[in-house]
Amino acid sequence: DQQVKQNSPSLSVQEGRISILNCDYTNSMFDYFLWYKKYPAEGPTFLISISSIKDKNEDGRFTVFLNKSAKHLSLHIVPSQPGDSAVYFCAAKSGSARQLTFGSGTQLTVLP
Amino acid sequence: DVKVTQSSRYLVKRTGEKVFLECVQDMDHENMFWYRQDPGLGLRLIYFSYDVKMKEKGDIPEGYSVSREKKERFSLILESASTNQTSMYLCASYRAGELFFGEGSRLTVL
């Protein structure tokens, strides 16, 4: 039973436009959420995170929104650049746990 | 910067062979993890360790074991490799709510 779900395996966006990647979770104990980005043949790298006490966190072109009542979060990338083409993983943790639970990932392709 | 190093980027092994995947981190982190990544399944936790000689099973520990003899080193062992263990293996260490990953080890079992 997947506790973190990314229902879109892939997304294509034109350069300069907005990319919106979605993530749903089922475990109400999750209180900290992260997005990781992964290029082929490399390990995932941390992108941005959000605590459940917030509903928005912004870092440059990247913004994460959290809707706790819907158990939904999204990552917005504006403007999208070809170098953003990668697999994006949503992850969640609860309380003091160190382990993260990951979604299945979304392949983002930004077209020049 | 945190550095997590996985000793082998690419391995090809035969069914039944014993496989060691080594991981070293240089930031004195107590917590280390082994994940595998498969298309459509994301990252799944195999084992993790909170301290030297401590280990905990993750979501898919079957067919794997681990060793943590020193704080900086966390090894994943496949006692008898099988074709369904062909995958990308990712080691990570933990600090302040964030995982730091190595570059991954692509294992192919023939």
Short mmCIF file of C-alpha atoms in Angstrom, two decimals:
data_model
loop_
_atom_site.label_atom_id
_atom_site.label_comp_id
_atom_site.label_asym_id
_atom_site.label_seq_id
_atom_site.Cartn_x
_atom_site.Cartn_y
_atom_site.Cartn_z
CA ASP A 1 0.00 0.00 0.00
CA GLN A 2 1.69 3.16 -1.21
CA GLN A 3 1.54 5.89 1.41
CA VAL A 4 2.98 8.50 -0.94
CA LYS A 5 1.61 8.60 -4.46
CA GLN A 6 2.68 10.44 -7.57
CA ASN A 7 0.00 9.60 -10.08
CA SER A 8 1.64 11.19 -13.10
CA PRO A 9 4.61 9.17 -14.33
CA SER A 10 5.58 11.89 -16.77
CA LEU A 11 5.02 15.55 -17.58
CA SER A 12 6.15 17.65 -20.55
CA VAL A 13 6.29 21.44 -20.38
CA GLN A 14 7.51 24.14 -22.70
CA GLU A 15 10.54 26.13 -21.60
CA GLY A 16 9.52 29.28 -19.72
CA ARG A 17 6.17 27.91 -18.67
CA ILE A 18 5.13 26.61 -15.25
CA SER A 19 5.67 22.97 -14.25
CA ILE A 20 3.34 21.59 -11.60
CA LEU A 21 4.16 18.23 -10.06
CA ASN A 22 1.64 16.64 -7.73
CA CYS A 23 1.87 14.28 -4.78
CA ASP A 24 -0.76 12.72 -2.52
CA TYR A 25 -0.27 10.95 0.78
CA THR A 26 -2.45 8.75 2.93
CA ASN A 27 -0.64 8.68 6.29
CA SER A 28 -1.97 11.49 8.48
CA MET A 29 1.08 11.14 10.73
CA PHE A 30 3.36 12.60 8.06
CA ASP A 31 4.42 16.07 9.12
CA TYR A 32 7.41 16.87 6.94
CA PHE A 33 7.62 16.68 3.18
CA LEU A 34 10.48 16.91 0.75
CA TRP A 35 11.07 16.99 -2.98
CA TYR A 36 14.12 15.38 -4.53
CA LYS A 37 15.38 15.67 -8.08
CA LYS A 38 17.23 12.88 -9.85
CA TYR A 39 19.21 12.89 -13.07
CA PRO A 40 20.02 9.58 -14.81
CA ALA A 41 22.98 7.71 -13.31
CA GLU A 42 23.13 10.10 -10.33
CA GLY A 43 21.77 9.98 -6.81
CA PRO A 44 18.74 12.10 -5.85
CA THR A 45 19.47 15.59 -4.61
CA PHE A 46 17.38 17.57 -2.18
CA LEU A 47 15.32 20.35 -3.73
CA ILE A 48 12.90 21.84 -1.23
CA SER A 49 10.94 20.86 1.87
CA ILE A 50 7.91 21.95 3.86
CA SER A 51 6.74 21.35 7.40
CA SER A 52 3.10 20.64 8.12
CA ILE A 53 2.83 23.88 10.08
CA LYS A 54 3.18 25.77 6.81
CA ASP A 55 1.18 25.72 3.61
CA LYS A 56 3.79 27.20 1.32
CA ASN A 57 7.55 27.32 1.02
CA GLU A 58 9.43 29.13 -1.70
CA ASP A 59 13.04 28.92 -2.87
CA GLY A 60 13.85 30.82 -6.03
CA ARG A 61 12.00 29.23 -8.96
CA PHE A 62 10.67 26.41 -6.77
CA THR A 63 7.59 26.60 -4.57
CA VAL A 64 5.98 23.78 -2.64
CA PHE A 65 2.35 24.00 -1.56
CA LEU A 66 0.81 21.80 1.11
CA ASN A 67 -2.91 21.17 1.52
CA LYS A 68 -3.21 19.12 4.71
CA SER A 69 -6.95 18.64 4.55
CA ALA A 70 -6.62 17.11 1.09
CA LYS A 71 -3.36 15.33 1.96
CA HIS A 72 -1.88 16.83 -1.16
CA LEU A 73 1.25 18.70 -2.02
CA SER A 74 2.54 20.17 -5.21
CA LEU A 75 5.81 21.51 -6.56
CA HIS A 76 5.71 24.52 -8.86
CA ILE A 77 8.68 25.41 -11.04
CA VAL A 78 8.52 28.84 -12.65
CA PRO A 79 9.91 29.44 -15.18
CA SER A 80 10.81 25.93 -16.29
CA GLN A 81 14.22 25.42 -17.88
CA PRO A 82 15.59 22.52 -19.96
CA GLY A 83 18.02 21.75 -17.13
CA ASP A 84 15.03 21.00 -14.91
CA SER A 85 14.38 17.85 -16.95
CA ALA A 86 14.76 15.05 -14.40
CA VAL A 87 12.76 12.64 -12.27
CA TYR A 88 11.15 14.33 -9.26
CA PHE A 89 10.39 12.34 -6.13
CA CYS A 90 8.06 13.41 -3.39
CA ALA A 91 8.96 12.12 0.09
CA ALA A 92 7.44 12.29 3.56
CA LYS A 93 8.35 11.52 7.16
CA SER A 94 6.60 11.56 10.49
CA GLY A 95 7.75 12.91 13.83
CA SER A 96 11.27 12.04 14.81
CA ALA A 97 11.58 9.21 12.30
CA ARG A 98 14.68 9.41 10.12
CA GLN A 99 13.44 7.28 7.25
CA LEU A 100 11.63 8.87 4.35
CA THR A 101 8.79 7.30 2.39
CA PHE A 102 9.06 8.10 -1.31
CA GLY A 103 6.60 8.32 -4.14
CA SER A 104 7.15 6.59 -7.47
CA GLY A 105 8.48 9.71 -9.17
CA THR A 106 7.47 11.94 -12.07
CA GLN A 107 9.67 12.37 -15.13
CA LEU A 108 9.65 16.05 -16.07
CA THR A 109 10.72 17.00 -19.58
CA VAL A 110 11.16 20.69 -20.36
CA LEU A 111 11.10 21.27 -24.08
CA PRO A 112 13.26 24.06 -25.56
CA ASP B 1 29.30 19.53 1.73
CA VAL B 2 28.19 16.06 2.70
CA LYS B 3 29.77 13.36 0.60
CA VAL B 4 28.33 9.88 0.31
CA THR B 5 30.45 7.56 -1.79
CA GLN B 6 29.36 4.26 -3.23
CA SER B 7 32.27 2.10 -4.23
CA SER B 8 30.89 0.60 -7.42
CA ARG B 9 28.86 2.50 -10.00
CA TYR B 10 28.14 -0.50 -12.21
CA LEU B 11 28.26 -4.21 -11.42
CA VAL B 12 27.31 -7.30 -13.38
CA LYS B 13 26.91 -10.50 -11.38
CA ARG B 14 25.58 -13.99 -11.98
CA THR B 15 22.66 -15.61 -10.22
CA GLY B 16 23.75 -17.12 -6.92
CA GLU B 17 26.82 -14.93 -6.46
CA LYS B 18 27.39 -13.02 -3.23
CA VAL B 19 27.41 -9.27 -3.78
CA PHE B 20 28.78 -6.52 -1.56
CA LEU B 21 27.79 -2.90 -2.05
CA GLU B 22 29.87 -0.47 -0.03
CA CYS B 23 28.93 3.02 1.10
CA VAL B 24 31.00 5.58 2.99
CA GLN B 25 29.97 9.00 4.31
CA ASP B 26 32.32 11.68 5.53
CA MET B 27 30.13 13.74 7.87
CA ASP B 28 29.98 11.56 10.97
CA HIS B 29 26.24 10.98 10.52
CA GLU B 30 24.72 8.36 12.75
CA ASN B 31 21.92 7.35 10.39
CA MET B 32 22.49 5.57 7.10
CA PHE B 33 20.10 3.97 4.63
CA TRP B 34 19.95 1.64 1.66
CA TYR B 35 17.22 2.13 -0.94
CA ARG B 36 16.60 0.55 -4.29
CA GLN B 37 15.08 2.42 -7.20
CA ASP B 38 12.96 0.69 -9.81
CA PRO B 39 10.88 2.27 -12.60
CA GLY B 40 7.33 2.95 -11.48
CA LEU B 41 8.09 1.96 -7.89
CA GLY B 42 10.19 4.89 -6.75
CA LEU B 43 12.67 4.45 -3.92
CA ARG B 44 12.02 1.61 -1.53
CA LEU B 45 13.80 1.27 1.79
CA ILE B 46 15.76 -1.96 2.25
CA TYR B 47 17.60 -1.45 5.55
CA PHE B 48 18.75 1.39 7.73
CA SER B 49 21.08 1.86 10.66
CA TYR B 50 20.96 4.29 13.56
CA ASP B 51 24.39 3.54 14.91
CA VAL B 52 27.37 1.24 14.66
CA LYS B 53 26.28 -2.41 14.76
CA MET B 54 22.63 -1.34 14.79
CA LYS B 55 20.32 -2.22 11.90
CA GLU B 56 16.63 -2.05 11.20
CA LYS B 57 14.61 -3.65 8.42
CA GLY B 58 12.97 -1.37 5.94
CA ASP B 59 10.07 -2.17 3.65
CA ILE B 60 11.78 -4.80 1.46
CA PRO B 61 14.58 -6.52 3.43
CA GLU B 62 14.08 -10.00 1.99
CA GLY B 63 17.18 -11.28 0.23
CA TYR B 64 19.42 -8.61 1.74
CA SER B 65 21.54 -8.10 4.82
CA VAL B 66 23.66 -5.19 6.03
CA SER B 67 26.77 -4.50 8.04
CA ARG B 68 27.72 -1.39 10.02
CA GLU B 69 31.06 -2.04 11.71
CA LYS B 70 32.20 1.58 11.56
CA LYS B 71 30.16 4.75 11.76
CA GLU B 72 31.16 5.97 8.33
CA ARG B 73 30.59 2.71 6.45
CA PHE B 74 27.33 0.90 5.69
CA SER B 75 27.43 -2.19 3.51
CA LEU B 76 24.59 -3.94 1.70
CA ILE B 77 25.00 -7.67 1.11
CA LEU B 78 23.15 -9.89 -1.31
CA GLU B 79 23.90 -13.39 -0.04
CA SER B 80 22.76 -15.10 -3.24
CA ALA B 81 21.93 -12.67 -6.01
CA SER B 82 18.80 -13.24 -8.07
CA THR B 83 17.61 -11.64 -11.30
CA ASN B 84 14.85 -9.74 -9.48
CA GLN B 85 17.56 -7.89 -7.57
CA THR B 86 18.68 -6.16 -10.74
CA SER B 87 18.20 -2.54 -9.79
CA MET B 88 19.74 0.81 -8.92
CA TYR B 89 20.90 0.80 -5.30
CA LEU B 90 21.16 4.09 -3.45
CA CYS B 91 22.91 4.70 -0.15
CA ALA B 92 22.09 7.76 1.95
CA SER B 93 23.01 9.38 5.23
CA TYR B 94 20.73 11.59 7.30
CA ARG B 95 21.05 14.99 8.91
CA ALA B 96 18.40 17.41 10.18
CA GLY B 97 15.44 16.04 8.25
CA GLU B 98 17.27 15.53 5.00
CA LEU B 99 18.78 12.53 3.25
CA PHE B 100 22.04 12.87 1.34
CA PHE B 101 22.43 10.28 -1.38
CA GLY B 102 25.38 8.69 -3.08
CA GLU B 103 25.52 8.43 -6.86
CA GLY B 104 24.07 4.95 -6.89
CA SER B 105 25.21 1.47 -7.86
CA ARG B 106 23.60 -0.07 -10.92
CA LEU B 107 23.52 -3.85 -10.37
CA THR B 108 22.65 -6.29 -13.13
CA VAL B 109 22.15 -9.94 -12.17
CA LEU B 110 22.32 -12.35 -15.10
#
